[in-house]
mmCIF file of C-alpha atoms in Angstrom:
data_model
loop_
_atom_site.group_PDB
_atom_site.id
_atom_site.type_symbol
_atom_site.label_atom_id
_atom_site.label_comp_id
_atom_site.label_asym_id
_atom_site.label_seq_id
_atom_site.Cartn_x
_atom_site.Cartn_y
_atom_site.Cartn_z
ATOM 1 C CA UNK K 1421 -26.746 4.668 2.217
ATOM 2 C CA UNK K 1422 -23.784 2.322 0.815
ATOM 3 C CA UNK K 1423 -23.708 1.682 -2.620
ATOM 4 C CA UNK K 1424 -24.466 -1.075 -4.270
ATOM 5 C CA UNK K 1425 -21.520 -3.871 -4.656
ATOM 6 C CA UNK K 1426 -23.590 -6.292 -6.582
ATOM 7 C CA UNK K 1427 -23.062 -3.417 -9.181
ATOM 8 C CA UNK K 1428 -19.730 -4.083 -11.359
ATOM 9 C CA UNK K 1429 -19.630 -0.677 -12.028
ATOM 10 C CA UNK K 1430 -19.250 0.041 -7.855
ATOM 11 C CA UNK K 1431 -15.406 -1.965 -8.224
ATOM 12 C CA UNK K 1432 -12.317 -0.805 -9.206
ATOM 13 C CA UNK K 1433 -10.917 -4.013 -10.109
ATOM 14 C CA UNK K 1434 -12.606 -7.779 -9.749
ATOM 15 C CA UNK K 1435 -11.371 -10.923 -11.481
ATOM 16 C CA UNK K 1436 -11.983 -12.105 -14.998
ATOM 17 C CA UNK K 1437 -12.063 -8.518 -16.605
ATOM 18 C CA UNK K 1438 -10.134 -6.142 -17.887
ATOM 19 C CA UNK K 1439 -9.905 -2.829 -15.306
ATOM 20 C CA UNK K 1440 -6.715 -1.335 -13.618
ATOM 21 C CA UNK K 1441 -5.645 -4.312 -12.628
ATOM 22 C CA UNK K 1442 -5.001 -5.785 -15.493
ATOM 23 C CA UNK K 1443 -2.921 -2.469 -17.253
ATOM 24 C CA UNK K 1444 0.842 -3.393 -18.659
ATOM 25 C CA UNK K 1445 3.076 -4.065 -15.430
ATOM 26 C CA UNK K 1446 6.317 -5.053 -17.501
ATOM 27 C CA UNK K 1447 9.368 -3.841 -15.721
ATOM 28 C CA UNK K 1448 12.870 -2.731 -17.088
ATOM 29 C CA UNK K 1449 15.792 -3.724 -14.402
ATOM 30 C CA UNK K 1450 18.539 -1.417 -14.324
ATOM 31 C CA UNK K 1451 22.150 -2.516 -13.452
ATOM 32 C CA UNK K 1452 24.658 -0.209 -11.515
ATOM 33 C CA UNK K 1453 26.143 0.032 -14.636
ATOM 34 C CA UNK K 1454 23.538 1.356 -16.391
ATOM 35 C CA UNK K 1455 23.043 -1.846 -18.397
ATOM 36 C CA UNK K 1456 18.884 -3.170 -18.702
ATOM 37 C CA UNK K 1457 17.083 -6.153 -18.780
ATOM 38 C CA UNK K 1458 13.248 -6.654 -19.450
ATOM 39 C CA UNK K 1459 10.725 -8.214 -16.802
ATOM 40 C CA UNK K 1460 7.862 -9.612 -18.146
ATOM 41 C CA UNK K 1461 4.371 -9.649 -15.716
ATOM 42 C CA UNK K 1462 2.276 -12.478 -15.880
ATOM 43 C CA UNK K 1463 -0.919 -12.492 -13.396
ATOM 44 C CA UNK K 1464 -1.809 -16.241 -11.890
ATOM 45 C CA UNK K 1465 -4.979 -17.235 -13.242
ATOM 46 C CA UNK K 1466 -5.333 -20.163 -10.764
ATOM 47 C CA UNK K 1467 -4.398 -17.738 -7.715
ATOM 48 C CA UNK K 1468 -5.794 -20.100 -4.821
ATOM 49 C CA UNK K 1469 -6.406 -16.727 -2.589
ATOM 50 C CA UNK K 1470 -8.057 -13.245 -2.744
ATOM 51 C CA UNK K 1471 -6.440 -9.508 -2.143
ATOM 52 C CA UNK K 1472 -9.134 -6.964 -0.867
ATOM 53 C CA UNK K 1473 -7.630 -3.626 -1.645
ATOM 54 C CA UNK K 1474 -8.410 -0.046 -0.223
ATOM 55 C CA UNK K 1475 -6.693 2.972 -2.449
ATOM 56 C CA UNK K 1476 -5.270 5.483 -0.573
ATOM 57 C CA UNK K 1477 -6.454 9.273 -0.599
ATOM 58 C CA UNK K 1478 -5.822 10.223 -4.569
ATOM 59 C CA UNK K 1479 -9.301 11.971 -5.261
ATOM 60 C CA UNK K 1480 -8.720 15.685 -6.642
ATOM 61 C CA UNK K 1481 -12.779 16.090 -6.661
ATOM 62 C CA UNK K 1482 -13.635 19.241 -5.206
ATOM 63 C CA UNK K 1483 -16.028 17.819 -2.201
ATOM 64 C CA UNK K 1484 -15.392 16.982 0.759
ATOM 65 C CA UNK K 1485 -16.092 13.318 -0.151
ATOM 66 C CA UNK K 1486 -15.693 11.420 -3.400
ATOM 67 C CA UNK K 1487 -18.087 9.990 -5.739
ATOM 68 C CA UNK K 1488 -18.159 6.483 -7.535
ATOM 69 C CA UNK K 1489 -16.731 7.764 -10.746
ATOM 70 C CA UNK K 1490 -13.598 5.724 -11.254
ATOM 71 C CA UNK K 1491 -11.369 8.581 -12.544
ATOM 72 C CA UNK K 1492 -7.357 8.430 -13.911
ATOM 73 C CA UNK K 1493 -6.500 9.374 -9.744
ATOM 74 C CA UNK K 1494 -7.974 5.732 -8.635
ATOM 75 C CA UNK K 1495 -6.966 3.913 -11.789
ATOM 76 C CA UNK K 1496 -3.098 5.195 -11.308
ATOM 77 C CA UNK K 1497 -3.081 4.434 -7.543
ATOM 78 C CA UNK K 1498 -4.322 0.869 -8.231
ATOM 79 C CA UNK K 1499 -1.720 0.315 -10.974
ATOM 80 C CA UNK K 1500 1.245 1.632 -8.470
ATOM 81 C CA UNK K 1501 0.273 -0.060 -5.536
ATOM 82 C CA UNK K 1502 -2.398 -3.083 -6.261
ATOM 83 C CA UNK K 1503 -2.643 -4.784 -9.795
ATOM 84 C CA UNK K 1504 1.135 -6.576 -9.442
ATOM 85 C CA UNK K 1505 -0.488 -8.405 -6.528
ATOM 86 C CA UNK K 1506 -2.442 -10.194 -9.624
ATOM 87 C CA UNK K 1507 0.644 -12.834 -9.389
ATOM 88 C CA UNK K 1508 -0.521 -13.892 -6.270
ATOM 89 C CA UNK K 1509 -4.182 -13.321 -5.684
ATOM 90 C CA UNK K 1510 -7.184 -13.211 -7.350
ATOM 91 C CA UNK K 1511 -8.226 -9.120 -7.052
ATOM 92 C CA UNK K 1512 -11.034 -7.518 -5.150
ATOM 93 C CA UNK K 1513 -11.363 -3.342 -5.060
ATOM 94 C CA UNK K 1514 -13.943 -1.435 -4.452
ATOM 95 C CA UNK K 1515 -14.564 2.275 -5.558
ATOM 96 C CA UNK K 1516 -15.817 3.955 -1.683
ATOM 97 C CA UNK K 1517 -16.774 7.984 -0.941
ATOM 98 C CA UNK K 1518 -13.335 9.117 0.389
ATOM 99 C CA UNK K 1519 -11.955 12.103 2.080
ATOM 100 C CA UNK K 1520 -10.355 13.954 -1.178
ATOM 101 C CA UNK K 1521 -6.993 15.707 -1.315
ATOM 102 C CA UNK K 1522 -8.923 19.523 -1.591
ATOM 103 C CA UNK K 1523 -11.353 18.807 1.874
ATOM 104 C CA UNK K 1524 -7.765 17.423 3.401
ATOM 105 C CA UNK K 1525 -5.907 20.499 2.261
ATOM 106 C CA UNK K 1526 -8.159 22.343 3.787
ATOM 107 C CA UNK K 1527 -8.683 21.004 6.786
ATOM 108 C CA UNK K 1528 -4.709 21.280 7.483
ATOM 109 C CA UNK K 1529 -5.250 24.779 6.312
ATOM 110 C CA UNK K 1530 -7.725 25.416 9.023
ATOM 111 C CA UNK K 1531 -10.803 26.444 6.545
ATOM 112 C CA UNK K 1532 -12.566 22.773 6.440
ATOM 113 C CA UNK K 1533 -15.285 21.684 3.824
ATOM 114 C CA UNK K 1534 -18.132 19.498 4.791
ATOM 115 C CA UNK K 1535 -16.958 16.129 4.679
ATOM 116 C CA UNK K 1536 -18.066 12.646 6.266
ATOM 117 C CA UNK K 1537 -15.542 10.220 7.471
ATOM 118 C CA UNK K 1538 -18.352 7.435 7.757
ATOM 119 C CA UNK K 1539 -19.467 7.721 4.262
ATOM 120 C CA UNK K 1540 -16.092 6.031 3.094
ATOM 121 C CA UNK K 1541 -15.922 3.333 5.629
ATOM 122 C CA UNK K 1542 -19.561 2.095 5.141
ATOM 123 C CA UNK K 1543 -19.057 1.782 1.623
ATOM 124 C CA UNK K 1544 -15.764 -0.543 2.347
ATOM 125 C CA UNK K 1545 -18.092 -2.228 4.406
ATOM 126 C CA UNK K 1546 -20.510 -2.732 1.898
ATOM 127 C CA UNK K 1547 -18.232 -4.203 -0.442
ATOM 128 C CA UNK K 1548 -16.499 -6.235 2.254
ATOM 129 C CA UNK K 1549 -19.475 -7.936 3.082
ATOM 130 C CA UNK K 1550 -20.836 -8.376 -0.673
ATOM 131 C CA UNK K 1551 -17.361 -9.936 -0.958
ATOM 132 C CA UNK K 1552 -17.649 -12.185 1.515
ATOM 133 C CA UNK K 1553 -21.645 -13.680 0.524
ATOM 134 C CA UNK K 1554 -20.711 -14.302 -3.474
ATOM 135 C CA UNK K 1555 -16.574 -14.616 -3.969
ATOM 136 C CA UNK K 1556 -15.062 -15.747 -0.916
ATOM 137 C CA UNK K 1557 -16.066 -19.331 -1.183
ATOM 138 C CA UNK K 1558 -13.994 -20.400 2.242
ATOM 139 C CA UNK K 1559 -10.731 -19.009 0.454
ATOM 140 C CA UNK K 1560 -8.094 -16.887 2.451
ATOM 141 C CA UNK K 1561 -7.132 -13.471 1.797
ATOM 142 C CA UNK K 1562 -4.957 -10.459 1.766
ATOM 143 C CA UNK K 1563 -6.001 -7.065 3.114
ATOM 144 C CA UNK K 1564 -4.031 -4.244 1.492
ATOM 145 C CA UNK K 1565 -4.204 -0.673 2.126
ATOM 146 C CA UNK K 1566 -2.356 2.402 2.528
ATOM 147 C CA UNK K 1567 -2.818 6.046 3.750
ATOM 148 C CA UNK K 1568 -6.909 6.259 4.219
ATOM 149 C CA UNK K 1569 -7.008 2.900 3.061
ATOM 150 C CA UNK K 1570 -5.154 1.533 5.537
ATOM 151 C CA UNK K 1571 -7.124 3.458 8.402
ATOM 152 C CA UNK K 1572 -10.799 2.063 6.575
ATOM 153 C CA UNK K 1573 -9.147 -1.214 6.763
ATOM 154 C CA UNK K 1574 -7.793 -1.072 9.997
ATOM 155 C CA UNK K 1575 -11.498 -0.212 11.665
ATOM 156 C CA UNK K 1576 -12.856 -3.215 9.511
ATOM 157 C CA UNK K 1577 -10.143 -5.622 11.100
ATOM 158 C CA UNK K 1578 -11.016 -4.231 13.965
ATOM 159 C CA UNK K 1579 -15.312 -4.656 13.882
ATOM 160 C CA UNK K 1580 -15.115 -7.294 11.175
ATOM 161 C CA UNK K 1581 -12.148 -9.497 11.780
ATOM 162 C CA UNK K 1582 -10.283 -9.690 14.993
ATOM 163 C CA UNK K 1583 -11.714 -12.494 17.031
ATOM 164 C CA UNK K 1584 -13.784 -13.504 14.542
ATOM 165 C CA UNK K 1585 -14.342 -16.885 12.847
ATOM 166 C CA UNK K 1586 -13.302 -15.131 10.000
ATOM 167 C CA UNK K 1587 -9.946 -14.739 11.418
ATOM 168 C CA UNK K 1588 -9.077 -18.095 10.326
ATOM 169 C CA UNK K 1589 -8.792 -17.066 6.620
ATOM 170 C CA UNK K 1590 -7.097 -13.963 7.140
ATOM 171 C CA UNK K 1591 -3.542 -14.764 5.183
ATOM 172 C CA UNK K 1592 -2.597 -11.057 6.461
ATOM 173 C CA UNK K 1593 -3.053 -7.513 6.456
ATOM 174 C CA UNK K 1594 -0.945 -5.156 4.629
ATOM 175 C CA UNK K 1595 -1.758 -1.811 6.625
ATOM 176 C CA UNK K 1596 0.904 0.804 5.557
ATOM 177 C CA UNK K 1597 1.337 4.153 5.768
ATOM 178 C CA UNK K 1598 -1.254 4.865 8.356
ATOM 179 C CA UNK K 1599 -1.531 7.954 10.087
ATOM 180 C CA UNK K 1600 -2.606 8.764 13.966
ATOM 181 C CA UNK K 1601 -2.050 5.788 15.093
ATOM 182 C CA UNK K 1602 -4.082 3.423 12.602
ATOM 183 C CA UNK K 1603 -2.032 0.837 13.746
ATOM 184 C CA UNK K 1604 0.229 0.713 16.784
ATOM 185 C CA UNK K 1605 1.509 -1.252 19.534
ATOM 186 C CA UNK K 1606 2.202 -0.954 23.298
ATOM 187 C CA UNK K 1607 5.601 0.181 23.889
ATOM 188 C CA UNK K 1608 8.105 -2.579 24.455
ATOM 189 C CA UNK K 1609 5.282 -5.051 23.365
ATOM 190 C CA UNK K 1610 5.012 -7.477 20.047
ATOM 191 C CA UNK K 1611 1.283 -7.662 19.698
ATOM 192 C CA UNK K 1612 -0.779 -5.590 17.306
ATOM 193 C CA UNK K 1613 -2.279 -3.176 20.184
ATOM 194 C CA UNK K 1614 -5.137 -2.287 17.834
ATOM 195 C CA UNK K 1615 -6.549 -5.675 17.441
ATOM 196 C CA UNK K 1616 -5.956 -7.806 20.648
ATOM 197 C CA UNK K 1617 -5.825 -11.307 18.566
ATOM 198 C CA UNK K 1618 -3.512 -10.653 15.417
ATOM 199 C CA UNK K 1619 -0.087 -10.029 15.967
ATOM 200 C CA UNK K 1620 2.114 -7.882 13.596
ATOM 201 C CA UNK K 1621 4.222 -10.203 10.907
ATOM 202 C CA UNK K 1622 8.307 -11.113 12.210
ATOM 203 C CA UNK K 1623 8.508 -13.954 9.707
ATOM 204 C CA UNK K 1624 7.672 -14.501 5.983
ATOM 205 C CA UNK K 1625 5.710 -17.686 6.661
ATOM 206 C CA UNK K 1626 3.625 -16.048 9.725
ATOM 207 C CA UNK K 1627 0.097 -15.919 8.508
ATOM 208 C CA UNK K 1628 -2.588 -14.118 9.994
ATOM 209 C CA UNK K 1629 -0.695 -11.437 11.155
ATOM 210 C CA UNK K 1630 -0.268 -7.586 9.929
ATOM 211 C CA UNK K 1631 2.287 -5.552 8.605
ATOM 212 C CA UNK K 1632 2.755 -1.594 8.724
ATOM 213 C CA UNK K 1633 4.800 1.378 8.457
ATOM 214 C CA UNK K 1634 5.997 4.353 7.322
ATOM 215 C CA UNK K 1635 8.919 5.031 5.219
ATOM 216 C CA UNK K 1636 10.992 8.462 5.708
ATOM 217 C CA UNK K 1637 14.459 8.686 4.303
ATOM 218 C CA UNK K 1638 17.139 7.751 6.511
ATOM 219 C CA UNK K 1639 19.240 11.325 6.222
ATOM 220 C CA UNK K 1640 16.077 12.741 7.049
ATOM 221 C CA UNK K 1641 14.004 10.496 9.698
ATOM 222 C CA UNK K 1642 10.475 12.042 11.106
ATOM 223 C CA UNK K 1643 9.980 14.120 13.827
ATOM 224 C CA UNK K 1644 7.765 13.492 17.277
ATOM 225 C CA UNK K 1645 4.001 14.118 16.522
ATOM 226 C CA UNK K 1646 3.761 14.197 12.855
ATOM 227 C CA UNK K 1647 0.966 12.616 11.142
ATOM 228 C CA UNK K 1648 2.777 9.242 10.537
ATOM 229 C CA UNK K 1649 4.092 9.478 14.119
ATOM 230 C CA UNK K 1650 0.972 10.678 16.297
ATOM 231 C CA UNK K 1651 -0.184 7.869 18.449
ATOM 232 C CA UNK K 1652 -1.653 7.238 22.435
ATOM 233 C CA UNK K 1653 0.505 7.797 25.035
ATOM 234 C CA UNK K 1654 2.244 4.430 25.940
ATOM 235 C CA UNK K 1655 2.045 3.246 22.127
ATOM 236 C CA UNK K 1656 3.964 3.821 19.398
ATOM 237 C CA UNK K 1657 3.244 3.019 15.514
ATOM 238 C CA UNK K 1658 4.150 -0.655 13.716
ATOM 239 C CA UNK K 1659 7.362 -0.917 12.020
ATOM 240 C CA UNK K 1660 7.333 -4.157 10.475
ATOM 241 C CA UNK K 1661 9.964 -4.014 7.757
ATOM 242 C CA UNK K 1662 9.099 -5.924 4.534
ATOM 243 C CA UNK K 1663 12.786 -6.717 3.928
ATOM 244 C CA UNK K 1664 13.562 -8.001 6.753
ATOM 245 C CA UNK K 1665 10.594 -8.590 9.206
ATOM 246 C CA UNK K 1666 12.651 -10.745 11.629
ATOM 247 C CA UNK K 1667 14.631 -7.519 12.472
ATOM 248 C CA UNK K 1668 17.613 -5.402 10.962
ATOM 249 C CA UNK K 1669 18.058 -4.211 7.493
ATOM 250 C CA UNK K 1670 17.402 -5.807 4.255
ATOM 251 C CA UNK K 1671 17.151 -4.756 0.933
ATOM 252 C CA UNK K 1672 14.357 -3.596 -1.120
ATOM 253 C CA UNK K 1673 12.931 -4.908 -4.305
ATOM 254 C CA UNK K 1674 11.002 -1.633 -5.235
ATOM 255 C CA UNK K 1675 8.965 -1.538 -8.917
ATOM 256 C CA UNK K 1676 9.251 2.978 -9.066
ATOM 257 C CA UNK K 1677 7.238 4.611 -11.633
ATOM 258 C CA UNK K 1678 9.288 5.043 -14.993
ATOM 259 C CA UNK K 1679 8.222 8.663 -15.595
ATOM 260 C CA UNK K 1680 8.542 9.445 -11.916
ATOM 261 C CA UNK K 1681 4.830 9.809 -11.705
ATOM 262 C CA UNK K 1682 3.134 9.848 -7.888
ATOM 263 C CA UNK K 1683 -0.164 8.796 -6.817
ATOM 264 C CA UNK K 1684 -0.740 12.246 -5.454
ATOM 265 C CA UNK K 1685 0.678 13.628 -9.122
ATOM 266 C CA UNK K 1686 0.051 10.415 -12.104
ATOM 267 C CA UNK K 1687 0.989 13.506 -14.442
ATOM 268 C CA UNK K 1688 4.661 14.599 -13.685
ATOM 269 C CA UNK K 1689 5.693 18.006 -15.430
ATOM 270 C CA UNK K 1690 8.942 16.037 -16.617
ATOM 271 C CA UNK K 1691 10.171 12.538 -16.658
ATOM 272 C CA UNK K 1692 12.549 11.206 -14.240
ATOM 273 C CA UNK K 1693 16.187 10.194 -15.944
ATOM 274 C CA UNK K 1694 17.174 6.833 -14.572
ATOM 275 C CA UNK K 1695 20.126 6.209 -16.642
ATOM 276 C CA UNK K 1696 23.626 8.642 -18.043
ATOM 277 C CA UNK K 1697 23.539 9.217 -20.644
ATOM 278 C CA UNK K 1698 19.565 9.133 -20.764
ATOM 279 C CA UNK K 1699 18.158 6.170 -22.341
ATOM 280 C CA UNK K 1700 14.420 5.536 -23.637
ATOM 281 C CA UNK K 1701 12.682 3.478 -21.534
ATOM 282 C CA UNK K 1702 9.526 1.559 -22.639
ATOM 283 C CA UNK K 1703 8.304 -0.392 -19.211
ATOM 284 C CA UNK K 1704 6.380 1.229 -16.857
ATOM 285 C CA UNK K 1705 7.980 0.242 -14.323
ATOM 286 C CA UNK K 1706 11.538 0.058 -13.205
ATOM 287 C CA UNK K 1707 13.582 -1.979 -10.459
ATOM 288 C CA UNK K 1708 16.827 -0.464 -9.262
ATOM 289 C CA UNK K 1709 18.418 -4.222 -7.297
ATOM 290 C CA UNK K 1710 21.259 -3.070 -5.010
ATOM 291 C CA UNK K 1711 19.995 0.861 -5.066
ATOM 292 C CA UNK K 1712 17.710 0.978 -1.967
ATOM 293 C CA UNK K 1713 17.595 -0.661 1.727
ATOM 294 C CA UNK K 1714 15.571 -0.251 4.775
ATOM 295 C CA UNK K 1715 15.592 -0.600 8.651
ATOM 296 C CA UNK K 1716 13.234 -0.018 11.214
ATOM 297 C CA UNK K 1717 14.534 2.722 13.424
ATOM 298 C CA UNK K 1718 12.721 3.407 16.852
ATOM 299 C CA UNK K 1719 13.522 6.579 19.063
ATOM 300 C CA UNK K 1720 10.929 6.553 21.417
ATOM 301 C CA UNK K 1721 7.337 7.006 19.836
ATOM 302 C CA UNK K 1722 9.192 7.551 16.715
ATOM 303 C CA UNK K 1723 8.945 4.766 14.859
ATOM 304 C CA UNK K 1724 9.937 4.499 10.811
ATOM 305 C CA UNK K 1725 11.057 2.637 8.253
ATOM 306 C CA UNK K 1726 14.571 4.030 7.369
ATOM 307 C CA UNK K 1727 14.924 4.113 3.399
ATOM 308 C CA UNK K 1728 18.758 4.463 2.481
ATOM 309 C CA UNK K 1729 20.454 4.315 -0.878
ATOM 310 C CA UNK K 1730 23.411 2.680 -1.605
ATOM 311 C CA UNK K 1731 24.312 3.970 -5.161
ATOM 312 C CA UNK K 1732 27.960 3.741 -6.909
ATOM 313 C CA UNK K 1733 30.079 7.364 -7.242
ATOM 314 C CA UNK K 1734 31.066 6.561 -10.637
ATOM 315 C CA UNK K 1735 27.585 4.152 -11.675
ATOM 316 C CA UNK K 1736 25.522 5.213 -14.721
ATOM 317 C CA UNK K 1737 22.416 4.596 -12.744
ATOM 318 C CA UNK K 1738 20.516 7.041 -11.361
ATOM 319 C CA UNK K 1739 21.241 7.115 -7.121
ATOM 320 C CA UNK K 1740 18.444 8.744 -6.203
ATOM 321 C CA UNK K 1741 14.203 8.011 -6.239
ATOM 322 C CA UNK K 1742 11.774 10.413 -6.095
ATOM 323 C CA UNK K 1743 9.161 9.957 -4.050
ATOM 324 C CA UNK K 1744 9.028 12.904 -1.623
ATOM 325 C CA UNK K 1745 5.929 15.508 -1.717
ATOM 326 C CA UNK K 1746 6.070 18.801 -3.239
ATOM 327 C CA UNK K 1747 3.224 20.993 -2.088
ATOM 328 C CA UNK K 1748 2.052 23.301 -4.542
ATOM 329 C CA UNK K 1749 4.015 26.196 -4.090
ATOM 330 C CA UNK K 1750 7.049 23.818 -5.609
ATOM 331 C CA UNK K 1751 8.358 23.690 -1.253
ATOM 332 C CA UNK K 1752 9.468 19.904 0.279
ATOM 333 C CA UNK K 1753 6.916 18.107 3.035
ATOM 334 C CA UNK K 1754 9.610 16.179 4.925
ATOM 335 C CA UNK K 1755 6.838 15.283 7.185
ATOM 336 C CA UNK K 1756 5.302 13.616 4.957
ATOM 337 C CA UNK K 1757 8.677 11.654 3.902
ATOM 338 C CA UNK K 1758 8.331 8.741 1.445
ATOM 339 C CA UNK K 1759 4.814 8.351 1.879
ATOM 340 C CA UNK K 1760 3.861 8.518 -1.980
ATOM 341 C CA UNK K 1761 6.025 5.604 -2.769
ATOM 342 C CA UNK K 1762 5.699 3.429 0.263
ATOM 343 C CA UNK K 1763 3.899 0.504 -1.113
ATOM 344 C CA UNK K 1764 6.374 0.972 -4.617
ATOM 345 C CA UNK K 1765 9.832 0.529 -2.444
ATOM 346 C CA UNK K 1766 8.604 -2.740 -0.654
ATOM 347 C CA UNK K 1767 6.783 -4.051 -3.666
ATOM 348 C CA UNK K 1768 9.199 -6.737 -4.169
ATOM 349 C CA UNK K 1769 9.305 -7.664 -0.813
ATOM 350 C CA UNK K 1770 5.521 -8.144 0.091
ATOM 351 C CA UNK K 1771 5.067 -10.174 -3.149
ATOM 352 C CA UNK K 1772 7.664 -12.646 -1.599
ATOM 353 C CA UNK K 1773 6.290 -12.490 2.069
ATOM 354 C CA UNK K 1774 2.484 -13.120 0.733
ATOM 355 C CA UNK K 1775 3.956 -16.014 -1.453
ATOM 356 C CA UNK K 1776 5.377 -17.612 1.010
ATOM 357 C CA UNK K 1777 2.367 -16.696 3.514
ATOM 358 C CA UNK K 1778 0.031 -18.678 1.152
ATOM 359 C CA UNK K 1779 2.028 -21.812 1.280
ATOM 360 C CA UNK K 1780 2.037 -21.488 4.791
ATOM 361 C CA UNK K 1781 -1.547 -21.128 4.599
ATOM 362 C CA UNK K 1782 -2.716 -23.705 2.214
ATOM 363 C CA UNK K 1783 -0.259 -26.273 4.163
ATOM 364 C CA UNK K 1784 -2.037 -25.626 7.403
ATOM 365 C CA UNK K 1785 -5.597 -25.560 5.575
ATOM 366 C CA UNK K 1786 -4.928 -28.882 4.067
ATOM 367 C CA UNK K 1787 -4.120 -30.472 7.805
ATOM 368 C CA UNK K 1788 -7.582 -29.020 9.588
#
């Protein structure tokens, strides 16, 4: 059975209360030279759409699927990767059973725990359609998910959305980080293969269209049939790069954890150092402008978004990110590549595009 959405307790974040959504989001922007300037946050009250989020898999629970208890894990990966979408949108997540991190590790261990890959979904549903009977009202919205949550929210675009009336409000879908193909395309082809009517984003004022990908960095792109990479023979993943989705590279406008905390890790053993000589930083956020750009590379089925940094020799600011996973034997995943952090690098950037999609879609609204 689904749970019960009419139940407050059942969401992660909703509007008009305070939840991880509405945790301190102030930023600190560092210069190349070291120098820093605060950025305030300020949420729209009067957001005229809605962002539907699903979180990513952060549960450390030891069964195979999650309970309803919203723990530090989900509040962390909603702060990281959700809440600053409060400037644009009013805020809709739900708490769902999801695979954890322990049935996952063992699964790729080859000693798998009894775990249901419906039980998740069905609660998304649940909430999705509880969304859509009491908030909604007629108003657009944004779908955003990553890792799990992108693959729960690609299946609902695909039963729920795609060729739908519904279709008409869909601002976009912000699908990242998706893994076995969640969302791919036909080889040499534009449309979203997945779902036959939505096409993936090449413009900042295309609306009902998706964006996805996976980040790696560039010195160290992903090899053919890894988990971000695996996809049906004749289709290859979406790269649709939120710095420059008409093509070529563009630079990001990441907010990075301060402490250099993960979603996988919101505890890190010690604090990253973003400036030399070390400075105290209060924010909990930082932006690095200049540091980081992106392309999307394709070779073959291997499709990414290419992360590369562009730091100073002699700057005071840190030229690295972290962002890569460390097993727990202390060893580097570069299969896994910049997975942790891909919604963090492009945060920036898909504030912008959804902006400028809700102009687009208010304008249009207005004329029908």
């Amino acid at each position: 059975m689904p749970a019960d959405y009419s139940d407050p307790a059942h969401w992660l974040c909703r509007p008009g209360r305070a939840d991880a959504c509405t945790a301190n989001l102030d930023a600190t922007i560092i210069a190349e030279n070291g120098s820093m300037t605060h950025e305030a946050y300020h949420a729209d009250p009067d957001a005229p759409i809605d962002c539907f989020y699903v979180y990513p898999t952060v549960s450390h629970e030891p069964t195979g699927n999650a309970d309803f208890a919203i723990d530090s894990d989900l509040t962390f990966a909603a702060i990281q990767q959700f809440a600053r979408f409060g400037a644009r949108c009013r805020l809709f997540a739900p708490v769902y059973r999801q695979i954890t991190i322990p049935a996952l590790v063992a699964l790729f261990s080859g000693k798998p725990i009894p775990m249901n890959r419906d039980l998740g979904y069905s609660d998304v549903l649940a909430a999705w359609q509880n969304y859509l009977a009491n908030d909604n009202h007629g108003r657009g919205f944004v779908l955003v998910g990553h890792s799990q949550g992108t693959g729960v929210l690609a299946r609902l675009v695909r039963e729920e959305i795609d060729g739908k009336p519904i279709q008409a409000q869909l601002v976009s879908a912000l699908l990242i980080g998706g893994a076995l193909g969640d969302v791919r395309v036909k080889t040499g082809d534009t449309p979203a293969f997945v779902f036959p009517h939505i096409p993936v984003c090449r413009s900042n004022a295309e609306i009902g269209c998706v964006i996805g990908f996976s980040s790696f960095r560039a010195e160290t792109p992903p090899a053919p049939g890894t988990l971000f990479e695996k996809a049906p023979e004749g289709t290859h993943p979406v790269c649709a790069n939120p710095a420059a989705l008409e093509g070529g590279s563009g630079t990001l406008e990441a907010y990075l954890s301060t402490s250099g905390a993960l979603i996988s890790s919101p505890e890190p053993k010690t604090p990253f150092v973003w400036t030399d000589p070390p400075y105290p930083i209060e924010t909990p956020f930082v932006k690095v402008p200049g540091l980081l750009s992106a392309s999307c590379v394709e070779n073959g089925q291997v499709v990414y978004l290419a992360v590369s940094r562009n730091a100073a020799q002699d700057g005071r600011r840190a030229s690295d990110i972290k962002g890569d996973l460390i097993n727990s034997s202390g060893a580097l995943l570069p299969s896994w590549g910049l997975h942790l952090i891909d919604v963090n690098l492009t945060m920036g950037n898909l504030l912008s595009i959804v902006g400028d999609e809700t102009r687009t879609y208010l304008a249009q609204s207005k004329k029908n």
